[in-house]
Amino acid sequence: MSELVTGEAVALELRPARLPSRALAVLLDLVAAMAVYVAVTIALVVSTASLDEAAQTALSIATFVLVLVGGPIAVETLSHGRSLGKMACGLRVVRDDGGPIRFRHALVRGLIGVVEILMTFGIVACIASFVSARGRRLGDVFAGTLVVRERIPVTRTGFVPPPPPWLAGRFSGLDLSAVPDGLWLAVRQYLTRMQQLDPQVGWSMAERLASDLAERTGAPVPQDVPPAAYLAAVVQERQAREARRAFGNDVAQATASASASASVAAPAPAPATNGPVGTGEAPAAGDAQAASSTPAASAPPVRAPEVVSEPSGGERRSAESPAASAGERPGTGFVPPA
């Protein structure tokens, strides 16, 4: 399996196609191309019977080149690497970086395929596929392409837990440009599986990853922040920067505000009142039972956490409520500092 790491620290799994499936796809493509070639040849013979032998030979050569060479190139270019045989076998031609192929990739594959598939009956292509670690033939090597499987089993994607609300915007000044993609992938995999690990093992892994991340960023890990919470906060900061770069600051700030608001606990209802609101009158004796059966009046909703701006930067940080300051922060899977 070939893995590519994207900017969001997500491993893109590319499963290279094996020789049997590729051979079957090529065989189907050749059958379709030969059927078209025979039909076009018959039509040309009928329509050009009055021409001389030299003109008929030139037309036959042009038909061979256009149908058996130009046809596969045009099909792979227009379908972005999915010919008839590859669609039937669930295969696709992609670039080495996982992107769709273009005309130049299909052209190189088609021209070299004439030699290693048509002229040698596929012997050279089979030998090259056996030697290559990812099953590539010579056309794929020179074109920088790879034939992969599209029909792969669906796997569950792990959920990355968000950091505690009191860490929002705290690491906005970190320099994340020197952090490699492999370290981002390791941090993401740890965050998605930390609930399944032994507490001591998970804590040691978090400390090691946090120290590696701090070494790359040039800033030490704060003493009052648990390693797992630090990793989650830094990953969220990177995702926020990617969102600002892609969609602008307004969308990123709206997403951060929505995440902070969702983590705040819902307001609790106030105790029931015995009389009409604002009148100060006591309830009548006959209405005591009715008043006790009526639903309790709701207190005014608790105000949302105010957003204050830090002087050092433009990042926003949500102010904690008194309940949160007393140690009743919303549970996020991390233990807040004492």
PDB file of N, CA, C and O in Angstrom, residues 44-108:
ATOM      1  N   LEU A  44     -13.730   1.765 -44.334  1.00  0.00           N
ATOM      2  CA  LEU A  44     -12.798   2.430 -45.246  1.00  0.00           C
ATOM      3  C   LEU A  44     -12.580   1.614 -46.523  1.00  0.00           C
ATOM      4  O   LEU A  44     -12.450   2.170 -47.621  1.00  0.00           O
ATOM      5  N   VAL A  45     -12.524   0.304 -46.387  1.00  0.00           N
ATOM      6  CA  VAL A  45     -12.330  -0.527 -47.580  1.00  0.00           C
ATOM      7  C   VAL A  45     -13.496  -0.389 -48.539  1.00  0.00           C
ATOM      8  O   VAL A  45     -13.339  -0.311 -49.771  1.00  0.00           O
ATOM      9  N   VAL A  46     -14.703  -0.335 -47.985  1.00  0.00           N
ATOM     10  CA  VAL A  46     -15.881  -0.192 -48.847  1.00  0.00           C
ATOM     11  C   VAL A  46     -15.925   1.183 -49.494  1.00  0.00           C
ATOM     12  O   VAL A  46     -16.260   1.330 -50.675  1.00  0.00           O
ATOM     13  N   SER A  47     -15.573   2.210 -48.731  1.00  0.00           N
ATOM     14  CA  SER A  47     -15.699   3.574 -49.236  1.00  0.00           C
ATOM     15  C   SER A  47     -14.532   3.998 -50.118  1.00  0.00           C
ATOM     16  O   SER A  47     -14.655   4.944 -50.893  1.00  0.00           O
ATOM     17  N   THR A  48     -13.364   3.340 -50.001  1.00  0.00           N
ATOM     18  CA  THR A  48     -12.178   3.740 -50.777  1.00  0.00           C
ATOM     19  C   THR A  48     -11.771   2.652 -51.769  1.00  0.00           C
ATOM     20  O   THR A  48     -10.578   2.495 -52.084  1.00  0.00           O
ATOM     21  N   ALA A  49     -12.741   1.908 -52.262  1.00  0.00           N
ATOM     22  CA  ALA A  49     -12.405   0.844 -53.217  1.00  0.00           C
ATOM     23  C   ALA A  49     -11.883   1.400 -54.532  1.00  0.00           C
ATOM     24  O   ALA A  49     -11.130   0.723 -55.256  1.00  0.00           O
ATOM     25  N   SER A  50     -12.259   2.619 -54.860  1.00  0.00           N
ATOM     26  CA  SER A  50     -11.831   3.210 -56.130  1.00  0.00           C
ATOM     27  C   SER A  50     -10.432   3.812 -56.075  1.00  0.00           C
ATOM     28  O   SER A  50      -9.888   4.194 -57.111  1.00  0.00           O
ATOM     29  N   LEU A  51      -9.833   3.931 -54.886  1.00  0.00           N
ATOM     30  CA  LEU A  51      -8.502   4.528 -54.774  1.00  0.00           C
ATOM     31  C   LEU A  51      -7.431   3.525 -55.147  1.00  0.00           C
ATOM     32  O   LEU A  51      -7.649   2.311 -55.180  1.00  0.00           O
ATOM     33  N   ASP A  52      -6.221   4.058 -55.388  1.00  0.00           N
ATOM     34  CA  ASP A  52      -5.115   3.181 -55.731  1.00  0.00           C
ATOM     35  C   ASP A  52      -4.559   2.495 -54.485  1.00  0.00           C
ATOM     36  O   ASP A  52      -4.960   2.769 -53.361  1.00  0.00           O
ATOM     37  N   GLU A  53      -3.613   1.609 -54.713  1.00  0.00           N
ATOM     38  CA  GLU A  53      -3.079   0.806 -53.607  1.00  0.00           C
ATOM     39  C   GLU A  53      -2.305   1.651 -52.606  1.00  0.00           C
ATOM     40  O   GLU A  53      -2.355   1.399 -51.386  1.00  0.00           O
ATOM     41  N   ALA A  54      -1.564   2.650 -53.065  1.00  0.00           N
ATOM     42  CA  ALA A  54      -0.777   3.496 -52.156  1.00  0.00           C
ATOM     43  C   ALA A  54      -1.688   4.287 -51.217  1.00  0.00           C
ATOM     44  O   ALA A  54      -1.420   4.410 -50.008  1.00  0.00           O
ATOM     45  N   ALA A  55      -2.784   4.815 -51.748  1.00  0.00           N
ATOM     46  CA  ALA A  55      -3.710   5.575 -50.904  1.00  0.00           C
ATOM     47  C   ALA A  55      -4.385   4.667 -49.876  1.00  0.00           C
ATOM     48  O   ALA A  55      -4.577   5.057 -48.707  1.00  0.00           O
ATOM     49  N   GLN A  56      -4.741   3.455 -50.269  1.00  0.00           N
ATOM     50  CA  GLN A  56      -5.352   2.530 -49.331  1.00  0.00           C
ATOM     51  C   GLN A  56      -4.373   2.120 -48.225  1.00  0.00           C
ATOM     52  O   GLN A  56      -4.762   1.988 -47.057  1.00  0.00           O
ATOM     53  N   THR A  57      -3.099   1.955 -48.588  1.00  0.00           N
ATOM     54  CA  THR A  57      -2.091   1.630 -47.568  1.00  0.00           C
ATOM     55  C   THR A  57      -1.912   2.776 -46.578  1.00  0.00           C
ATOM     56  O   THR A  57      -1.811   2.572 -45.355  1.00  0.00           O
ATOM     57  N   ALA A  58      -1.879   3.999 -47.084  1.00  0.00           N
ATOM     58  CA  ALA A  58      -1.747   5.160 -46.199  1.00  0.00           C
ATOM     59  C   ALA A  58      -2.950   5.286 -45.269  1.00  0.00           C
ATOM     60  O   ALA A  58      -2.814   5.598 -44.068  1.00  0.00           O
ATOM     61  N   LEU A  59      -4.125   5.036 -45.800  1.00  0.00           N
ATOM     62  CA  LEU A  59      -5.316   5.104 -44.960  1.00  0.00           C
ATOM     63  C   LEU A  59      -5.332   4.005 -43.901  1.00  0.00           C
ATOM     64  O   LEU A  59      -5.754   4.222 -42.756  1.00  0.00           O
ATOM     65  N   SER A  60      -4.851   2.819 -44.236  1.00  0.00           N
ATOM     66  CA  SER A  60      -4.816   1.735 -43.256  1.00  0.00           C
ATOM     67  C   SER A  60      -3.823   2.032 -42.128  1.00  0.00           C
ATOM     68  O   SER A  60      -4.100   1.766 -40.950  1.00  0.00           O
ATOM     69  N   ILE A  61      -2.672   2.610 -42.491  1.00  0.00           N
ATOM     70  CA  ILE A  61      -1.693   2.982 -41.454  1.00  0.00           C
ATOM     71  C   ILE A  61      -2.252   4.078 -40.559  1.00  0.00           C
ATOM     72  O   ILE A  61      -2.122   4.037 -39.322  1.00  0.00           O
ATOM     73  N   ALA A  62      -2.894   5.079 -41.172  1.00  0.00           N
ATOM     74  CA  ALA A  62      -3.489   6.156 -40.372  1.00  0.00           C
ATOM     75  C   ALA A  62      -4.599   5.628 -39.462  1.00  0.00           C
ATOM     76  O   ALA A  62      -4.731   6.054 -38.308  1.00  0.00           O
ATOM     77  N   THR A  63      -5.367   4.677 -39.961  1.00  0.00           N
ATOM     78  CA  THR A  63      -6.421   4.093 -39.136  1.00  0.00           C
ATOM     79  C   THR A  63      -5.833   3.324 -37.957  1.00  0.00           C
ATOM     80  O   THR A  63      -6.325   3.406 -36.825  1.00  0.00           O
ATOM     81  N   PHE A  64      -4.772   2.586 -38.185  1.00  0.00           N
ATOM     82  CA  PHE A  64      -4.117   1.847 -37.102  1.00  0.00           C
ATOM     83  C   PHE A  64      -3.603   2.793 -36.027  1.00  0.00           C
ATOM     84  O   PHE A  64      -3.779   2.556 -34.824  1.00  0.00           O
ATOM     85  N   VAL A  65      -2.937   3.877 -36.450  1.00  0.00           N
ATOM     86  CA  VAL A  65      -2.364   4.819 -35.479  1.00  0.00           C
ATOM     87  C   VAL A  65      -3.463   5.543 -34.706  1.00  0.00           C
ATOM     88  O   VAL A  65      -3.391   5.700 -33.477  1.00  0.00           O
ATOM     89  N   LEU A  66      -4.504   5.971 -35.408  1.00  0.00           N
ATOM     90  CA  LEU A  66      -5.554   6.740 -34.746  1.00  0.00           C
ATOM     91  C   LEU A  66      -6.395   5.892 -33.794  1.00  0.00           C
ATOM     92  O   LEU A  66      -6.759   6.338 -32.705  1.00  0.00           O
ATOM     93  N   VAL A  67      -6.693   4.670 -34.200  1.00  0.00           N
ATOM     94  CA  VAL A  67      -7.594   3.831 -33.395  1.00  0.00           C
ATOM     95  C   VAL A  67      -6.848   3.124 -32.275  1.00  0.00           C
ATOM     96  O   VAL A  67      -7.253   3.176 -31.106  1.00  0.00           O
ATOM     97  N   LEU A  68      -5.751   2.453 -32.589  1.00  0.00           N
ATOM     98  CA  LEU A  68      -5.056   1.632 -31.587  1.00  0.00           C
ATOM     99  C   LEU A  68      -4.050   2.414 -30.752  1.00  0.00           C
ATOM    100  O   LEU A  68      -3.643   1.927 -29.687  1.00  0.00           O
ATOM    101  N   VAL A  69      -3.648   3.594 -31.197  1.00  0.00           N
ATOM    102  CA  VAL A  69      -2.708   4.415 -30.425  1.00  0.00           C
ATOM    103  C   VAL A  69      -3.392   5.681 -29.907  1.00  0.00           C
ATOM    104  O   VAL A  69      -3.361   5.978 -28.707  1.00  0.00           O
ATOM    105  N   GLY A  70      -4.008   6.423 -30.811  1.00  0.00           N
ATOM    106  CA  GLY A  70      -4.654   7.658 -30.379  1.00  0.00           C
ATOM    107  C   GLY A  70      -5.936   7.438 -29.603  1.00  0.00           C
ATOM    108  O   GLY A  70      -6.301   8.254 -28.746  1.00  0.00           O
ATOM    109  N   GLY A  71      -6.635   6.335 -29.892  1.00  0.00           N
ATOM    110  CA  GLY A  71      -7.881   6.068 -29.161  1.00  0.00           C
ATOM    111  C   GLY A  71      -7.679   5.898 -27.668  1.00  0.00           C
ATOM    112  O   GLY A  71      -8.328   6.582 -26.863  1.00  0.00           O
ATOM    113  N   PRO A  72      -6.784   4.989 -27.211  1.00  0.00           N
ATOM    114  CA  PRO A  72      -6.555   4.863 -25.761  1.00  0.00           C
ATOM    115  C   PRO A  72      -6.052   6.144 -25.109  1.00  0.00           C
ATOM    116  O   PRO A  72      -6.410   6.446 -23.968  1.00  0.00           O
ATOM    117  N   ILE A  73      -5.221   6.909 -25.838  1.00  0.00           N
ATOM    118  CA  ILE A  73      -4.730   8.176 -25.270  1.00  0.00           C
ATOM    119  C   ILE A  73      -5.881   9.148 -25.058  1.00  0.00           C
ATOM    120  O   ILE A  73      -5.987   9.790 -24.002  1.00  0.00           O
ATOM    121  N   ALA A  74      -6.762   9.265 -26.039  1.00  0.00           N
ATOM    122  CA  ALA A  74      -7.903  10.175 -25.904  1.00  0.00           C
ATOM    123  C   ALA A  74      -8.856   9.719 -24.818  1.00  0.00           C
ATOM    124  O   ALA A  74      -9.375  10.538 -24.033  1.00  0.00           O
ATOM    125  N   VAL A  75      -9.081   8.418 -24.717  1.00  0.00           N
ATOM    126  CA  VAL A  75     -10.007   7.908 -23.698  1.00  0.00           C
ATOM    127  C   VAL A  75      -9.458   8.154 -22.295  1.00  0.00           C
ATOM    128  O   VAL A  75     -10.181   8.608 -21.395  1.00  0.00           O
ATOM    129  N   GLU A  76      -8.175   7.878 -22.076  1.00  0.00           N
ATOM    130  CA  GLU A  76      -7.590   8.099 -20.743  1.00  0.00           C
ATOM    131  C   GLU A  76      -7.528   9.577 -20.397  1.00  0.00           C
ATOM    132  O   GLU A  76      -7.677   9.958 -19.237  1.00  0.00           O
ATOM    133  N   THR A  77      -7.323  10.422 -21.401  1.00  0.00           N
ATOM    134  CA  THR A  77      -7.288  11.863 -21.117  1.00  0.00           C
ATOM    135  C   THR A  77      -8.663  12.390 -20.745  1.00  0.00           C
ATOM    136  O   THR A  77      -8.809  13.149 -19.772  1.00  0.00           O
ATOM    137  N   LEU A  78      -9.684  12.021 -21.508  1.00  0.00           N
ATOM    138  CA  LEU A  78     -11.029  12.532 -21.251  1.00  0.00           C
ATOM    139  C   LEU A  78     -11.650  11.929 -19.994  1.00  0.00           C
ATOM    140  O   LEU A  78     -12.429  12.591 -19.306  1.00  0.00           O
ATOM    141  N   SER A  79     -11.329  10.682 -19.698  1.00  0.00           N
ATOM    142  CA  SER A  79     -11.912  10.022 -18.513  1.00  0.00           C
ATOM    143  C   SER A  79     -11.024  10.120 -17.283  1.00  0.00           C
ATOM    144  O   SER A  79     -11.347   9.534 -16.253  1.00  0.00           O
ATOM    145  N   HIS A  80      -9.911  10.847 -17.370  1.00  0.00           N
ATOM    146  CA  HIS A  80      -8.970  11.013 -16.257  1.00  0.00           C
ATOM    147  C   HIS A  80      -8.467   9.664 -15.752  1.00  0.00           C
ATOM    148  O   HIS A  80      -8.435   9.398 -14.545  1.00  0.00           O
ATOM    149  N   GLY A  81      -8.050   8.813 -16.697  1.00  0.00           N
ATOM    150  CA  GLY A  81      -7.415   7.562 -16.325  1.00  0.00           C
ATOM    151  C   GLY A  81      -8.328   6.379 -16.183  1.00  0.00           C
ATOM    152  O   GLY A  81      -7.905   5.353 -15.642  1.00  0.00           O
ATOM    153  N   ARG A  82      -9.548   6.472 -16.640  1.00  0.00           N
ATOM    154  CA  ARG A  82     -10.489   5.358 -16.501  1.00  0.00           C
ATOM    155  C   ARG A  82     -10.954   4.917 -17.885  1.00  0.00           C
ATOM    156  O   ARG A  82     -11.928   5.435 -18.431  1.00  0.00           O
ATOM    157  N   SER A  83     -10.275   3.953 -18.445  1.00  0.00           N
ATOM    158  CA  SER A  83     -10.691   3.394 -19.722  1.00  0.00           C
ATOM    159  C   SER A  83     -11.804   2.378 -19.494  1.00  0.00           C
ATOM    160  O   SER A  83     -12.236   2.140 -18.363  1.00  0.00           O
ATOM    161  N   LEU A  84     -12.259   1.762 -20.576  1.00  0.00           N
ATOM    162  CA  LEU A  84     -13.358   0.805 -20.457  1.00  0.00           C
ATOM    163  C   LEU A  84     -12.959  -0.403 -19.618  1.00  0.00           C
ATOM    164  O   LEU A  84     -13.696  -0.848 -18.732  1.00  0.00           O
ATOM    165  N   GLY A  85     -11.770  -0.950 -19.886  1.00  0.00           N
ATOM    166  CA  GLY A  85     -11.322  -2.096 -19.107  1.00  0.00           C
ATOM    167  C   GLY A  85     -11.043  -1.759 -17.664  1.00  0.00           C
ATOM    168  O   GLY A  85     -11.341  -2.545 -16.753  1.00  0.00           O
ATOM    169  N   LYS A  86     -10.481  -0.581 -17.407  1.00  0.00           N
ATOM    170  CA  LYS A  86     -10.210  -0.181 -16.023  1.00  0.00           C
ATOM    171  C   LYS A  86     -11.495   0.092 -15.260  1.00  0.00           C
ATOM    172  O   LYS A  86     -11.586  -0.180 -14.046  1.00  0.00           O
ATOM    173  N   MET A  87     -12.499   0.652 -15.904  1.00  0.00           N
ATOM    174  CA  MET A  87     -13.783   0.846 -15.236  1.00  0.00           C
ATOM    175  C   MET A  87     -14.419  -0.489 -14.865  1.00  0.00           C
ATOM    176  O   MET A  87     -15.019  -0.633 -13.791  1.00  0.00           O
ATOM    177  N   ALA A  88     -14.285  -1.482 -15.754  1.00  0.00           N
ATOM    178  CA  ALA A  88     -14.853  -2.800 -15.460  1.00  0.00           C
ATOM    179  C   ALA A  88     -14.127  -3.494 -14.317  1.00  0.00           C
ATOM    180  O   ALA A  88     -14.747  -4.229 -13.537  1.00  0.00           O
ATOM    181  N   CYS A  89     -12.827  -3.275 -14.189  1.00  0.00           N
ATOM    182  CA  CYS A  89     -12.035  -3.924 -13.130  1.00  0.00           C
ATOM    183  C   CYS A  89     -11.869  -3.052 -11.894  1.00  0.00           C
ATOM    184  O   CYS A  89     -11.202  -3.480 -10.935  1.00  0.00           O
ATOM    185  N   GLY A  90     -12.444  -1.848 -11.895  1.00  0.00           N
ATOM    186  CA  GLY A  90     -12.320  -0.969 -10.729  1.00  0.00           C
ATOM    187  C   GLY A  90     -10.951  -0.373 -10.567  1.00  0.00           C
ATOM    188  O   GLY A  90     -10.489  -0.180  -9.433  1.00  0.00           O
ATOM    189  N   LEU A  91     -10.274  -0.041 -11.663  1.00  0.00           N
ATOM    190  CA  LEU A  91      -8.933   0.535 -11.630  1.00  0.00           C
ATOM    191  C   LEU A  91      -8.965   1.959 -12.163  1.00  0.00           C
ATOM    192  O   LEU A  91      -9.925   2.381 -12.806  1.00  0.00           O
ATOM    193  N   ARG A  92      -7.865   2.649 -11.904  1.00  0.00           N
ATOM    194  CA  ARG A  92      -7.743   4.017 -12.401  1.00  0.00           C
ATOM    195  C   ARG A  92      -6.279   4.411 -12.438  1.00  0.00           C
ATOM    196  O   ARG A  92      -5.496   4.009 -11.563  1.00  0.00           O
ATOM    197  N   VAL A  93      -5.915   5.204 -13.440  1.00  0.00           N
ATOM    198  CA  VAL A  93      -4.549   5.714 -13.559  1.00  0.00           C
ATOM    199  C   VAL A  93      -4.481   7.089 -12.910  1.00  0.00           C
ATOM    200  O   VAL A  93      -5.268   7.984 -13.252  1.00  0.00           O
ATOM    201  N   VAL A  94      -3.562   7.262 -11.974  1.00  0.00           N
ATOM    202  CA  VAL A  94      -3.375   8.538 -11.283  1.00  0.00           C
ATOM    203  C   VAL A  94      -1.899   8.913 -11.342  1.00  0.00           C
ATOM    204  O   VAL A  94      -1.037   8.096 -11.693  1.00  0.00           O
ATOM    205  N   ARG A  95      -1.625  10.158 -11.000  1.00  0.00           N
ATOM    206  CA  ARG A  95      -0.234  10.596 -10.894  1.00  0.00           C
ATOM    207  C   ARG A  95       0.406  10.030  -9.633  1.00  0.00           C
ATOM    208  O   ARG A  95      -0.260   9.462  -8.767  1.00  0.00           O
ATOM    209  N   ASP A  96       1.709  10.213  -9.528  1.00  0.00           N
ATOM    210  CA  ASP A  96       2.412   9.728  -8.341  1.00  0.00           C
ATOM    211  C   ASP A  96       1.947  10.427  -7.076  1.00  0.00           C
ATOM    212  O   ASP A  96       2.049   9.863  -5.980  1.00  0.00           O
ATOM    213  N   ASP A  97       1.457  11.660  -7.191  1.00  0.00           N
ATOM    214  CA  ASP A  97       0.971  12.384  -6.024  1.00  0.00           C
ATOM    215  C   ASP A  97      -0.515  12.163  -5.778  1.00  0.00           C
ATOM    216  O   ASP A  97      -1.104  12.823  -4.918  1.00  0.00           O
ATOM    217  N   GLY A  98      -1.155  11.269  -6.514  1.00  0.00           N
ATOM    218  CA  GLY A  98      -2.554  10.959  -6.301  1.00  0.00           C
ATOM    219  C   GLY A  98      -3.524  11.773  -7.124  1.00  0.00           C
ATOM    220  O   GLY A  98      -4.734  11.530  -7.055  1.00  0.00           O
ATOM    221  N   GLY A  99      -3.060  12.736  -7.913  1.00  0.00           N
ATOM    222  CA  GLY A  99      -3.940  13.577  -8.711  1.00  0.00           C
ATOM    223  C   GLY A  99      -4.313  12.933 -10.031  1.00  0.00           C
ATOM    224  O   GLY A  99      -3.732  11.925 -10.450  1.00  0.00           O
ATOM    225  N   PRO A 100      -5.304  13.503 -10.722  1.00  0.00           N
ATOM    226  CA  PRO A 100      -5.713  12.945 -12.025  1.00  0.00           C
ATOM    227  C   PRO A 100      -4.660  13.213 -13.092  1.00  0.00           C
ATOM    228  O   PRO A 100      -3.938  14.210 -13.059  1.00  0.00           O
ATOM    229  N   ILE A 101      -4.580  12.304 -14.061  1.00  0.00           N
ATOM    230  CA  ILE A 101      -3.596  12.444 -15.128  1.00  0.00           C
ATOM    231  C   ILE A 101      -4.083  13.448 -16.159  1.00  0.00           C
ATOM    232  O   ILE A 101      -5.273  13.766 -16.239  1.00  0.00           O
ATOM    233  N   ARG A 102      -3.153  13.935 -16.957  1.00  0.00           N
ATOM    234  CA  ARG A 102      -3.450  14.864 -18.027  1.00  0.00           C
ATOM    235  C   ARG A 102      -3.010  14.269 -19.368  1.00  0.00           C
ATOM    236  O   ARG A 102      -2.635  13.110 -19.449  1.00  0.00           O
ATOM    237  N   PHE A 103      -3.064  15.102 -20.403  1.00  0.00           N
ATOM    238  CA  PHE A 103      -2.778  14.600 -21.750  1.00  0.00           C
ATOM    239  C   PHE A 103      -1.338  14.100 -21.874  1.00  0.00           C
ATOM    240  O   PHE A 103      -1.086  13.063 -22.501  1.00  0.00           O
ATOM    241  N   ARG A 104      -0.399  14.796 -21.283  1.00  0.00           N
ATOM    242  CA  ARG A 104       1.001  14.386 -21.432  1.00  0.00           C
ATOM    243  C   ARG A 104       1.251  13.037 -20.762  1.00  0.00           C
ATOM    244  O   ARG A 104       2.051  12.229 -21.260  1.00  0.00           O
ATOM    245  N   HIS A 105       0.580  12.775 -19.634  1.00  0.00           N
ATOM    246  CA  HIS A 105       0.745  11.469 -18.995  1.00  0.00           C
ATOM    247  C   HIS A 105       0.152  10.361 -19.871  1.00  0.00           C
ATOM    248  O   HIS A 105       0.784   9.310 -20.071  1.00  0.00           O
ATOM    249  N   ALA A 106      -1.036  10.608 -20.407  1.00  0.00           N
ATOM    250  CA  ALA A 106      -1.655   9.603 -21.272  1.00  0.00           C
ATOM    251  C   ALA A 106      -0.867   9.417 -22.557  1.00  0.00           C
ATOM    252  O   ALA A 106      -0.779   8.295 -23.095  1.00  0.00           O
ATOM    253  N   LEU A 107      -0.263  10.489 -23.074  1.00  0.00           N
ATOM    254  CA  LEU A 107       0.520  10.381 -24.303  1.00  0.00           C
ATOM    255  C   LEU A 107       1.754   9.513 -24.098  1.00  0.00           C
ATOM    256  O   LEU A 107       2.049   8.626 -24.923  1.00  0.00           O
ATOM    257  N   VAL A 108       2.473   9.739 -23.017  1.00  0.00           N
ATOM    258  CA  VAL A 108       3.673   8.933 -22.753  1.00  0.00           C
ATOM    259  C   VAL A 108       3.296   7.474 -22.526  1.00  0.00           C
ATOM    260  O   VAL A 108       3.954   6.554 -23.046  1.00  0.00           O
TER     261      VAL A 108
END
